[in-house]
């Protein structure tokens, strides 16, 4: 697996050089600072220059912290001057940060929107300023992105991660039906429901079970906002309320699953024996629990792959590339993680 990822990264790097070489002479928000990027492309070098503004929806998010670190390493490693801003989960605050970056005439923006519903406004703002922009982590619709051809989304298709969570349950010896009553009884601990990742993971995890012809019963669905403490509280309350009826705990992300695990252990339940637990992200803490048998599985949300893809798309934009409507989403695959392959991601 490691080898495969290395090869993919190398292939991406050489594709980047090729695509940049192919599109020299393009325009960007700031001709003076875009020029060095084009010069580098002409030289075939892997480094860049220029100033990049990065807006993260909030720093205090486990997965986005790994993503931010990966972005920083790649961008600074290439020679860019980068400023990261913490949106503090406040769209108004993030709007100010975007406006400040525009006033500072950054060469490109990478934005993880606070609210998916703010996409129209963000896109109109960056278009007005003519700044090449890569959106990450929260996917707008194709129609919204079509408004600006120097804008691209790099991320994952959240439907895939939901389906993989369902498959992790289908792969257990009793297909999630621990008590053998013919019905998989589950609780769903959801991320921020405004976020398409939360919506699709909730829908497609269960769809994988029903598509396989299995009957399901939703005992509870609560929003945990991607947060470990909320995951713990929800699981604790549900375990007190539903007890052994709960066979599967679906969490839209790993941080909430780690919280749920604390509640499961406090209730003296045993994962993979009398309850199943799945998350998404493949955070280090979750990988350890998968290896130890305390989580049934997780799904790799490839922070490094997405960061590399975002930088590659940004460099293409800086080189003058524009994106046609309907071709503005670039996806990185999710990967199912079980005890068999978890070590490959640690
Ligand atoms: C998801 C990730 C969550 C959280 C969320 C923020 O892709 O799985 O853990 O980081 O993004 O939007």
mmCIF file of C-alpha atoms and ligand atoms in Angstrom:
data_model
loop_
_atom_site.group_PDB
_atom_site.id
_atom_site.type_symbol
_atom_site.label_atom_id
_atom_site.label_comp_id
_atom_site.label_asym_id
_atom_site.label_seq_id
_atom_site.Cartn_x
_atom_site.Cartn_y
_atom_site.Cartn_z
ATOM 1 C CA UNK A 1 0.000 0.000 0.000
ATOM 2 C CA UNK A 2 2.759 2.371 0.992
ATOM 3 C CA UNK A 3 4.495 1.631 -2.261
ATOM 4 C CA UNK A 4 1.287 2.229 -4.190
ATOM 5 C CA UNK A 5 0.808 5.594 -2.517
ATOM 6 C CA UNK A 6 4.406 6.560 -3.216
ATOM 7 C CA UNK A 7 4.014 5.643 -6.849
ATOM 8 C CA UNK A 8 0.763 7.636 -7.022
ATOM 9 C CA UNK A 9 2.478 10.638 -5.466
ATOM 10 C CA UNK A 10 5.340 10.380 -7.949
ATOM 11 C CA UNK A 11 2.916 10.074 -10.843
ATOM 12 C CA UNK A 12 1.050 13.131 -9.581
ATOM 13 C CA UNK A 13 4.277 15.096 -9.312
ATOM 14 C CA UNK A 14 5.293 14.314 -12.860
ATOM 15 C CA UNK A 15 1.774 15.018 -14.146
ATOM 16 C CA UNK A 16 1.988 18.361 -12.430
ATOM 17 C CA UNK A 17 5.240 19.238 -14.166
ATOM 18 C CA UNK A 18 3.715 18.174 -17.480
ATOM 19 C CA UNK A 19 0.505 20.121 -17.036
ATOM 20 C CA UNK A 20 2.347 23.199 -15.856
ATOM 21 C CA UNK A 21 4.753 22.996 -18.752
ATOM 22 C CA UNK A 22 1.817 22.695 -21.102
ATOM 23 C CA UNK A 23 0.095 25.823 -19.905
ATOM 24 C CA UNK A 24 2.791 28.464 -19.568
ATOM 25 C CA UNK A 25 1.916 32.034 -20.431
ATOM 26 C CA UNK A 26 -1.429 32.069 -18.644
ATOM 27 C CA UNK A 27 -2.694 34.930 -16.575
ATOM 28 C CA UNK A 28 -3.270 35.099 -12.865
ATOM 29 C CA UNK A 29 -4.475 37.575 -10.292
ATOM 30 C CA UNK A 30 -1.057 39.103 -9.987
ATOM 31 C CA UNK A 31 1.108 38.941 -13.068
ATOM 32 C CA UNK A 32 4.239 39.911 -11.176
ATOM 33 C CA UNK A 33 4.078 37.150 -8.609
ATOM 34 C CA UNK A 34 2.583 34.539 -10.946
ATOM 35 C CA UNK A 35 5.582 34.845 -13.241
ATOM 36 C CA UNK A 36 8.019 32.921 -11.021
ATOM 37 C CA UNK A 37 5.636 29.964 -10.937
ATOM 38 C CA UNK A 38 5.645 29.909 -14.716
ATOM 39 C CA UNK A 39 9.407 30.222 -14.793
ATOM 40 C CA UNK A 40 9.702 27.243 -12.487
ATOM 41 C CA UNK A 41 7.359 25.327 -14.754
ATOM 42 C CA UNK A 42 9.510 26.109 -17.730
ATOM 43 C CA UNK A 43 12.542 24.874 -15.794
ATOM 44 C CA UNK A 44 10.632 21.737 -14.865
ATOM 45 C CA UNK A 45 11.394 22.376 -11.195
ATOM 46 C CA UNK A 46 9.173 21.238 -8.352
ATOM 47 C CA UNK A 47 9.305 24.404 -6.276
ATOM 48 C CA UNK A 48 7.084 27.461 -6.388
ATOM 49 C CA UNK A 49 7.005 31.020 -5.173
ATOM 50 C CA UNK A 50 4.308 33.536 -4.428
ATOM 51 C CA UNK A 51 1.956 34.129 -1.548
ATOM 52 C CA UNK A 52 -0.874 31.770 -0.730
ATOM 53 C CA UNK A 53 -3.752 32.399 1.667
ATOM 54 C CA UNK A 54 -5.329 29.347 3.260
ATOM 55 C CA UNK A 55 -8.648 29.523 5.131
ATOM 56 C CA UNK A 56 -9.542 26.556 7.351
ATOM 57 C CA UNK A 57 -13.101 26.308 8.748
ATOM 58 C CA UNK A 58 -11.690 25.813 12.234
ATOM 59 C CA UNK A 59 -8.279 24.797 13.508
ATOM 60 C CA UNK A 60 -9.819 22.837 16.366
ATOM 61 C CA UNK A 61 -10.885 19.885 14.187
ATOM 62 C CA UNK A 62 -8.878 16.676 14.352
ATOM 63 C CA UNK A 63 -9.008 15.736 10.671
ATOM 64 C CA UNK A 64 -8.542 19.288 9.377
ATOM 65 C CA UNK A 65 -5.468 19.569 11.601
ATOM 66 C CA UNK A 66 -3.801 16.663 9.803
ATOM 67 C CA UNK A 67 -4.911 18.166 6.483
ATOM 68 C CA UNK A 68 -3.565 21.623 7.423
ATOM 69 C CA UNK A 69 -0.211 20.152 8.461
ATOM 70 C CA UNK A 70 0.037 18.271 5.164
ATOM 71 C CA UNK A 71 -0.772 21.432 3.187
ATOM 72 C CA UNK A 72 1.769 23.460 5.115
ATOM 73 C CA UNK A 73 4.494 20.902 4.564
ATOM 74 C CA UNK A 74 3.888 20.721 0.817
ATOM 75 C CA UNK A 75 3.449 24.460 0.201
ATOM 76 C CA UNK A 76 6.381 25.579 2.336
ATOM 77 C CA UNK A 77 8.480 22.724 0.975
ATOM 78 C CA UNK A 78 7.909 24.147 -2.494
ATOM 79 C CA UNK A 79 8.938 27.640 -1.423
ATOM 80 C CA UNK A 80 5.558 29.388 -1.205
ATOM 81 C CA UNK A 81 4.877 31.978 1.466
ATOM 82 C CA UNK A 82 1.759 30.701 3.195
ATOM 83 C CA UNK A 83 -0.606 32.182 5.759
ATOM 84 C CA UNK A 84 -3.207 29.957 7.436
ATOM 85 C CA UNK A 85 -6.303 31.498 9.013
ATOM 86 C CA UNK A 86 -8.608 29.906 11.586
ATOM 87 C CA UNK A 87 -12.254 30.525 10.639
ATOM 88 C CA UNK A 88 -13.280 29.490 14.173
ATOM 89 C CA UNK A 89 -16.390 27.881 12.696
ATOM 90 C CA UNK A 90 -17.754 31.359 11.970
ATOM 91 C CA UNK A 91 -18.577 32.213 8.340
ATOM 92 C CA UNK A 92 -18.569 35.982 8.985
ATOM 93 C CA UNK A 93 -15.069 35.685 10.432
ATOM 94 C CA UNK A 94 -13.929 33.665 7.430
ATOM 95 C CA UNK A 95 -15.429 36.196 5.013
ATOM 96 C CA UNK A 96 -13.273 38.877 6.641
ATOM 97 C CA UNK A 97 -10.215 36.660 6.330
ATOM 98 C CA UNK A 98 -10.891 36.112 2.619
ATOM 99 C CA UNK A 99 -11.323 39.866 2.108
ATOM 100 C CA UNK A 100 -8.053 40.526 3.947
ATOM 101 C CA UNK A 101 -6.208 38.042 1.751
ATOM 102 C CA UNK A 102 -7.664 39.758 -1.315
ATOM 103 C CA UNK A 103 -6.557 43.167 -0.002
ATOM 104 C CA UNK A 104 -3.063 41.733 0.490
ATOM 105 C CA UNK A 105 -3.116 40.578 -3.163
ATOM 106 C CA UNK A 106 -2.252 36.957 -2.489
ATOM 107 C CA UNK A 107 -1.569 34.957 -5.646
ATOM 108 C CA UNK A 108 -3.979 32.154 -4.847
ATOM 109 C CA UNK A 109 -6.434 31.051 -2.194
ATOM 110 C CA UNK A 110 -7.175 27.630 -0.742
ATOM 111 C CA UNK A 111 -10.477 27.710 1.141
ATOM 112 C CA UNK A 112 -12.203 25.167 3.383
ATOM 113 C CA UNK A 113 -15.571 26.953 3.729
ATOM 114 C CA UNK A 114 -17.202 27.160 7.147
ATOM 115 C CA UNK A 115 -20.667 26.728 5.659
ATOM 116 C CA UNK A 116 -21.447 24.896 2.456
ATOM 117 C CA UNK A 117 -24.330 27.351 2.071
ATOM 118 C CA UNK A 118 -21.824 30.233 1.813
ATOM 119 C CA UNK A 119 -20.337 28.828 -1.397
ATOM 120 C CA UNK A 120 -22.141 31.255 -3.739
ATOM 121 C CA UNK A 121 -20.923 34.253 -1.810
ATOM 122 C CA UNK A 122 -17.335 32.971 -1.536
ATOM 123 C CA UNK A 123 -17.209 32.177 -5.250
ATOM 124 C CA UNK A 124 -18.587 35.621 -6.167
ATOM 125 C CA UNK A 125 -15.985 37.305 -3.952
ATOM 126 C CA UNK A 126 -12.949 35.474 -5.350
ATOM 127 C CA UNK A 127 -14.252 35.855 -8.904
ATOM 128 C CA UNK A 128 -14.662 39.588 -8.416
ATOM 129 C CA UNK A 129 -11.055 39.780 -7.174
ATOM 130 C CA UNK A 130 -9.881 37.457 -9.993
ATOM 131 C CA UNK A 131 -7.966 35.215 -7.574
ATOM 132 C CA UNK A 132 -7.361 31.580 -8.544
ATOM 133 C CA UNK A 133 -9.056 29.533 -5.843
ATOM 134 C CA UNK A 134 -9.104 25.919 -4.723
ATOM 135 C CA UNK A 135 -11.987 24.900 -2.475
ATOM 136 C CA UNK A 136 -11.355 21.942 -0.204
ATOM 137 C CA UNK A 137 -13.247 19.605 2.139
ATOM 138 C CA UNK A 138 -16.779 21.049 1.663
ATOM 139 C CA UNK A 139 -18.003 20.516 -1.844
ATOM 140 C CA UNK A 140 -20.279 23.070 -3.518
ATOM 141 C CA UNK A 141 -22.551 22.017 -6.376
ATOM 142 C CA UNK A 142 -21.273 21.943 -9.960
ATOM 143 C CA UNK A 143 -23.680 24.778 -10.798
ATOM 144 C CA UNK A 144 -22.249 26.987 -8.072
ATOM 145 C CA UNK A 145 -18.680 26.410 -9.244
ATOM 146 C CA UNK A 146 -19.601 27.038 -12.884
ATOM 147 C CA UNK A 147 -19.785 30.752 -12.013
ATOM 148 C CA UNK A 148 -15.971 31.039 -11.999
ATOM 149 C CA UNK A 149 -13.556 29.174 -14.265
ATOM 150 C CA UNK A 150 -10.469 29.824 -12.114
ATOM 151 C CA UNK A 151 -12.003 27.799 -9.323
ATOM 152 C CA UNK A 152 -11.777 24.099 -8.602
ATOM 153 C CA UNK A 153 -12.817 21.751 -5.798
ATOM 154 C CA UNK A 154 -10.408 19.070 -4.572
ATOM 155 C CA UNK A 155 -11.805 16.538 -2.141
ATOM 156 C CA UNK A 156 -13.494 13.202 -1.820
ATOM 157 C CA UNK A 157 -16.881 11.876 -2.828
ATOM 158 C CA UNK A 158 -18.515 11.391 0.575
ATOM 159 C CA UNK A 159 -20.926 8.797 -0.833
ATOM 160 C CA UNK A 160 -17.965 6.449 -1.248
ATOM 161 C CA UNK A 161 -16.985 6.710 2.436
ATOM 162 C CA UNK A 162 -20.555 5.989 3.563
ATOM 163 C CA UNK A 163 -20.760 2.941 1.320
ATOM 164 C CA UNK A 164 -17.443 1.671 2.691
ATOM 165 C CA UNK A 165 -18.689 2.050 6.279
ATOM 166 C CA UNK A 166 -21.685 -0.108 5.389
ATOM 167 C CA UNK A 167 -19.380 -2.651 3.741
ATOM 168 C CA UNK A 168 -17.258 -2.842 6.896
ATOM 169 C CA UNK A 169 -20.401 -4.005 8.715
ATOM 170 C CA UNK A 170 -21.363 -6.393 5.892
ATOM 171 C CA UNK A 171 -17.885 -7.936 6.192
ATOM 172 C CA UNK A 172 -18.439 -8.962 9.852
ATOM 173 C CA UNK A 173 -19.277 -12.644 10.505
ATOM 174 C CA UNK A 174 -22.957 -11.917 11.285
ATOM 175 C CA UNK A 175 -23.284 -8.909 8.930
ATOM 176 C CA UNK A 176 -24.013 -6.637 11.890
ATOM 177 C CA UNK A 177 -26.922 -8.724 13.168
ATOM 178 C CA UNK A 178 -25.371 -9.696 16.488
ATOM 179 C CA UNK A 179 -28.573 -10.880 18.181
ATOM 180 C CA UNK A 180 -29.722 -12.787 15.114
ATOM 181 C CA UNK A 181 -33.199 -11.213 14.956
ATOM 182 C CA UNK A 182 -32.885 -10.473 11.236
ATOM 183 C CA UNK A 183 -32.585 -6.705 11.735
ATOM 184 C CA UNK A 184 -29.457 -4.547 12.113
ATOM 185 C CA UNK A 185 -30.230 -2.067 14.892
ATOM 186 C CA UNK A 186 -27.961 0.952 14.824
ATOM 187 C CA UNK A 187 -27.369 4.423 16.123
ATOM 188 C CA UNK A 188 -26.028 7.140 13.811
ATOM 189 C CA UNK A 189 -23.734 9.820 15.233
ATOM 190 C CA UNK A 190 -23.721 12.496 12.593
ATOM 191 C CA UNK A 191 -21.244 15.284 11.821
ATOM 192 C CA UNK A 192 -22.468 18.809 11.160
ATOM 193 C CA UNK A 193 -25.632 18.069 9.124
ATOM 194 C CA UNK A 194 -25.120 21.216 7.005
ATOM 195 C CA UNK A 195 -22.070 19.478 5.558
ATOM 196 C CA UNK A 196 -22.542 17.183 2.592
ATOM 197 C CA UNK A 197 -20.000 14.733 4.087
ATOM 198 C CA UNK A 198 -22.340 14.198 7.028
ATOM 199 C CA UNK A 199 -25.425 13.895 4.821
ATOM 200 C CA UNK A 200 -23.925 11.376 2.416
ATOM 201 C CA UNK A 201 -22.128 9.266 5.020
ATOM 202 C CA UNK A 202 -25.372 8.978 6.972
ATOM 203 C CA UNK A 203 -27.335 7.984 3.898
ATOM 204 C CA UNK A 204 -24.884 5.721 2.103
ATOM 205 C CA UNK A 205 -23.664 3.691 5.116
ATOM 206 C CA UNK A 206 -27.216 2.466 5.677
ATOM 207 C CA UNK A 207 -27.924 2.180 1.940
ATOM 208 C CA UNK A 208 -25.059 -0.330 1.623
ATOM 209 C CA UNK A 209 -26.889 -2.544 4.121
ATOM 210 C CA UNK A 210 -30.339 -2.230 2.554
ATOM 211 C CA UNK A 211 -28.874 -2.652 -0.964
ATOM 212 C CA UNK A 212 -27.487 -5.979 0.284
ATOM 213 C CA UNK A 213 -31.061 -6.960 1.153
ATOM 214 C CA UNK A 214 -30.724 -6.519 4.928
ATOM 215 C CA UNK A 215 -33.338 -5.049 7.236
ATOM 216 C CA UNK A 216 -32.277 -2.105 9.402
ATOM 217 C CA UNK A 217 -33.666 -0.220 12.381
ATOM 218 C CA UNK A 218 -32.452 3.254 13.283
ATOM 219 C CA UNK A 219 -32.629 3.556 17.063
ATOM 220 C CA UNK A 220 -31.278 7.104 17.107
ATOM 221 C CA UNK A 221 -29.698 9.768 14.904
ATOM 222 C CA UNK A 222 -28.031 12.722 16.592
ATOM 223 C CA UNK A 223 -25.668 15.422 15.449
ATOM 224 C CA UNK A 224 -22.244 15.281 17.067
ATOM 225 C CA UNK A 225 -20.705 18.033 14.901
ATOM 226 C CA UNK A 226 -17.515 16.006 14.255
ATOM 227 C CA UNK A 227 -16.638 16.423 17.948
ATOM 228 C CA UNK A 228 -15.196 13.736 20.236
ATOM 229 C CA UNK A 229 -16.970 14.895 23.401
ATOM 230 C CA UNK A 230 -20.333 15.049 21.666
ATOM 231 C CA UNK A 231 -19.752 11.554 20.246
ATOM 232 C CA UNK A 232 -19.082 10.298 23.758
ATOM 233 C CA UNK A 233 -22.207 11.951 25.205
ATOM 234 C CA UNK A 234 -24.527 10.699 22.475
ATOM 235 C CA UNK A 235 -23.218 7.130 22.713
ATOM 236 C CA UNK A 236 -23.413 7.197 26.506
ATOM 237 C CA UNK A 237 -27.060 8.326 26.459
ATOM 238 C CA UNK A 238 -28.022 5.841 23.766
ATOM 239 C CA UNK A 239 -26.288 2.942 25.523
ATOM 240 C CA UNK A 240 -28.193 3.803 28.702
ATOM 241 C CA UNK A 241 -31.464 4.041 26.751
ATOM 242 C CA UNK A 242 -31.226 1.157 24.280
ATOM 243 C CA UNK A 243 -28.679 -1.141 25.951
ATOM 244 C CA UNK A 244 -28.038 -4.418 24.112
ATOM 245 C CA UNK A 245 -30.457 -3.438 21.360
ATOM 246 C CA UNK A 246 -27.628 -1.411 19.775
ATOM 247 C CA UNK A 247 -25.648 -3.642 17.428
ATOM 248 C CA UNK A 248 -23.893 -1.028 15.311
ATOM 249 C CA UNK A 249 -22.588 2.466 16.066
ATOM 250 C CA UNK A 250 -22.062 4.438 12.854
ATOM 251 C CA UNK A 251 -20.018 7.615 13.340
ATOM 252 C CA UNK A 252 -19.558 10.073 10.481
ATOM 253 C CA UNK A 253 -15.940 10.559 11.586
ATOM 254 C CA UNK A 254 -13.255 9.013 13.776
ATOM 255 C CA UNK A 255 -13.082 11.698 16.401
ATOM 256 C CA UNK A 256 -16.733 11.023 17.327
ATOM 257 C CA UNK A 257 -16.022 7.263 17.115
ATOM 258 C CA UNK A 258 -13.190 7.610 19.644
ATOM 259 C CA UNK A 259 -15.658 9.413 21.927
ATOM 260 C CA UNK A 260 -18.253 6.681 21.346
ATOM 261 C CA UNK A 261 -15.625 4.058 22.167
ATOM 262 C CA UNK A 262 -15.070 5.646 25.573
ATOM 263 C CA UNK A 263 -18.819 5.309 26.270
ATOM 264 C CA UNK A 264 -18.883 1.733 24.924
ATOM 265 C CA UNK A 265 -16.016 0.743 27.208
ATOM 266 C CA UNK A 266 -17.585 2.521 30.197
ATOM 267 C CA UNK A 267 -20.775 0.520 29.548
ATOM 268 C CA UNK A 268 -18.632 -2.659 29.558
ATOM 269 C CA UNK A 269 -19.534 -3.541 26.016
ATOM 270 C CA UNK A 270 -16.898 -5.142 23.761
ATOM 271 C CA UNK A 271 -16.424 -3.991 20.169
ATOM 272 C CA UNK A 272 -16.507 -6.795 17.592
ATOM 273 C CA UNK A 273 -18.095 -9.129 20.187
ATOM 274 C CA UNK A 274 -21.354 -7.514 21.259
ATOM 275 C CA UNK A 275 -21.284 -4.234 19.295
ATOM 276 C CA UNK A 276 -19.707 -2.864 16.102
ATOM 277 C CA UNK A 277 -18.173 0.587 15.707
ATOM 278 C CA UNK A 278 -17.058 2.339 12.519
ATOM 279 C CA UNK A 279 -15.741 5.828 11.711
ATOM 280 C CA UNK A 280 -14.146 7.758 8.844
ATOM 281 C CA UNK A 281 -10.787 9.579 8.514
ATOM 282 C CA UNK A 282 -8.175 7.024 9.696
ATOM 283 C CA UNK A 283 -6.837 9.341 12.389
ATOM 284 C CA UNK A 284 -3.830 7.853 14.187
ATOM 285 C CA UNK A 285 -5.910 7.215 17.320
ATOM 286 C CA UNK A 286 -8.529 5.336 15.284
ATOM 287 C CA UNK A 287 -5.918 3.268 13.428
ATOM 288 C CA UNK A 288 -4.562 2.144 16.808
ATOM 289 C CA UNK A 289 -8.052 1.144 17.941
ATOM 290 C CA UNK A 290 -8.683 -0.776 14.705
ATOM 291 C CA UNK A 291 -5.414 -2.674 15.212
ATOM 292 C CA UNK A 292 -6.336 -3.355 18.869
ATOM 293 C CA UNK A 293 -9.796 -4.593 17.904
ATOM 294 C CA UNK A 294 -11.592 -1.695 19.632
ATOM 295 C CA UNK A 295 -12.998 -0.342 16.383
ATOM 296 C CA UNK A 296 -14.455 -2.547 13.660
ATOM 297 C CA UNK A 297 -12.921 -0.368 10.981
ATOM 298 C CA UNK A 298 -12.558 3.092 9.547
ATOM 299 C CA UNK A 299 -12.167 4.708 6.123
ATOM 300 C CA UNK A 300 -9.047 6.582 5.063
ATOM 301 C CA UNK A 301 -9.858 10.214 4.313
ATOM 302 C CA UNK A 302 -6.576 10.851 2.547
ATOM 303 C CA UNK A 303 -5.385 14.212 3.938
ATOM 304 C CA UNK A 304 -1.978 13.967 2.257
ATOM 305 C CA UNK A 305 -3.464 12.962 -1.099
ATOM 306 C CA UNK A 306 -6.022 15.771 -0.950
ATOM 307 C CA UNK A 307 -3.391 18.325 0.088
ATOM 308 C CA UNK A 308 -1.157 17.231 -2.807
ATOM 309 C CA UNK A 309 -4.131 17.407 -5.185
ATOM 310 C CA UNK A 310 -5.098 20.862 -3.931
ATOM 311 C CA UNK A 311 -1.576 22.204 -4.460
ATOM 312 C CA UNK A 312 -1.381 20.613 -7.899
ATOM 313 C CA UNK A 313 -4.697 22.223 -8.899
ATOM 314 C CA UNK A 314 -3.557 25.557 -7.454
ATOM 315 C CA UNK A 315 -0.358 25.426 -9.494
ATOM 316 C CA UNK A 316 -2.314 24.593 -12.625
ATOM 317 C CA UNK A 317 -4.509 27.658 -11.976
ATOM 318 C CA UNK A 318 -1.419 29.803 -11.381
ATOM 319 C CA UNK A 319 -0.099 28.531 -14.690
ATOM 320 C CA UNK A 320 -3.212 29.855 -16.417
ATOM 321 C CA UNK A 321 -5.413 26.778 -16.551
ATOM 322 C CA UNK A 322 -9.150 27.348 -16.438
ATOM 323 C CA UNK A 323 -11.793 24.755 -15.654
ATOM 324 C CA UNK A 324 -14.905 24.125 -17.734
ATOM 325 C CA UNK A 325 -18.289 23.893 -16.034
ATOM 326 C CA UNK A 326 -18.961 20.347 -14.876
ATOM 327 C CA UNK A 327 -15.230 19.584 -14.627
ATOM 328 C CA UNK A 328 -14.458 21.490 -11.474
ATOM 329 C CA UNK A 329 -14.427 18.616 -8.971
ATOM 330 C CA UNK A 330 -11.259 16.583 -8.529
ATOM 331 C CA UNK A 331 -11.738 13.525 -6.325
ATOM 332 C CA UNK A 332 -9.282 11.570 -4.217
ATOM 333 C CA UNK A 333 -10.384 8.027 -3.342
ATOM 334 C CA UNK A 334 -11.297 6.860 0.134
ATOM 335 C CA UNK A 335 -9.838 3.514 1.285
ATOM 336 C CA UNK A 336 -11.477 0.951 3.579
ATOM 337 C CA UNK A 337 -9.362 0.277 6.679
ATOM 338 C CA UNK A 338 -9.579 -3.018 8.602
ATOM 339 C CA UNK A 339 -7.215 -4.738 11.067
ATOM 340 C CA UNK A 340 -5.600 -6.422 8.034
ATOM 341 C CA UNK A 341 -4.386 -3.234 6.340
ATOM 342 C CA UNK A 342 -4.455 -0.636 9.172
ATOM 343 C CA UNK A 343 -0.685 -0.841 9.668
ATOM 344 C CA UNK A 344 -0.182 0.404 6.091
ATOM 345 C CA UNK A 345 -1.593 3.795 7.136
ATOM 346 C CA UNK A 346 0.124 4.212 10.511
HETATM 347 C C1 LIG B 1 -14.789 15.570 7.045
HETATM 348 C C2 LIG B 1 -14.003 14.821 8.102
HETATM 349 C C3 LIG B 1 -14.424 15.268 9.471
HETATM 350 C C4 LIG B 1 -14.344 16.776 9.583
HETATM 351 C C5 LIG B 1 -15.100 17.423 8.446
HETATM 352 C C6 LIG B 1 -14.991 18.924 8.489
HETATM 353 O O1 LIG B 1 -14.354 15.204 5.770
HETATM 354 O O2 LIG B 1 -14.262 13.445 7.954
HETATM 355 O O3 LIG B 1 -13.634 14.653 10.464
HETATM 356 O O4 LIG B 1 -13.001 17.150 9.545
HETATM 357 O O5 LIG B 1 -14.611 16.955 7.212
HETATM 358 O O6 LIG B 1 -15.678 19.502 7.425
#
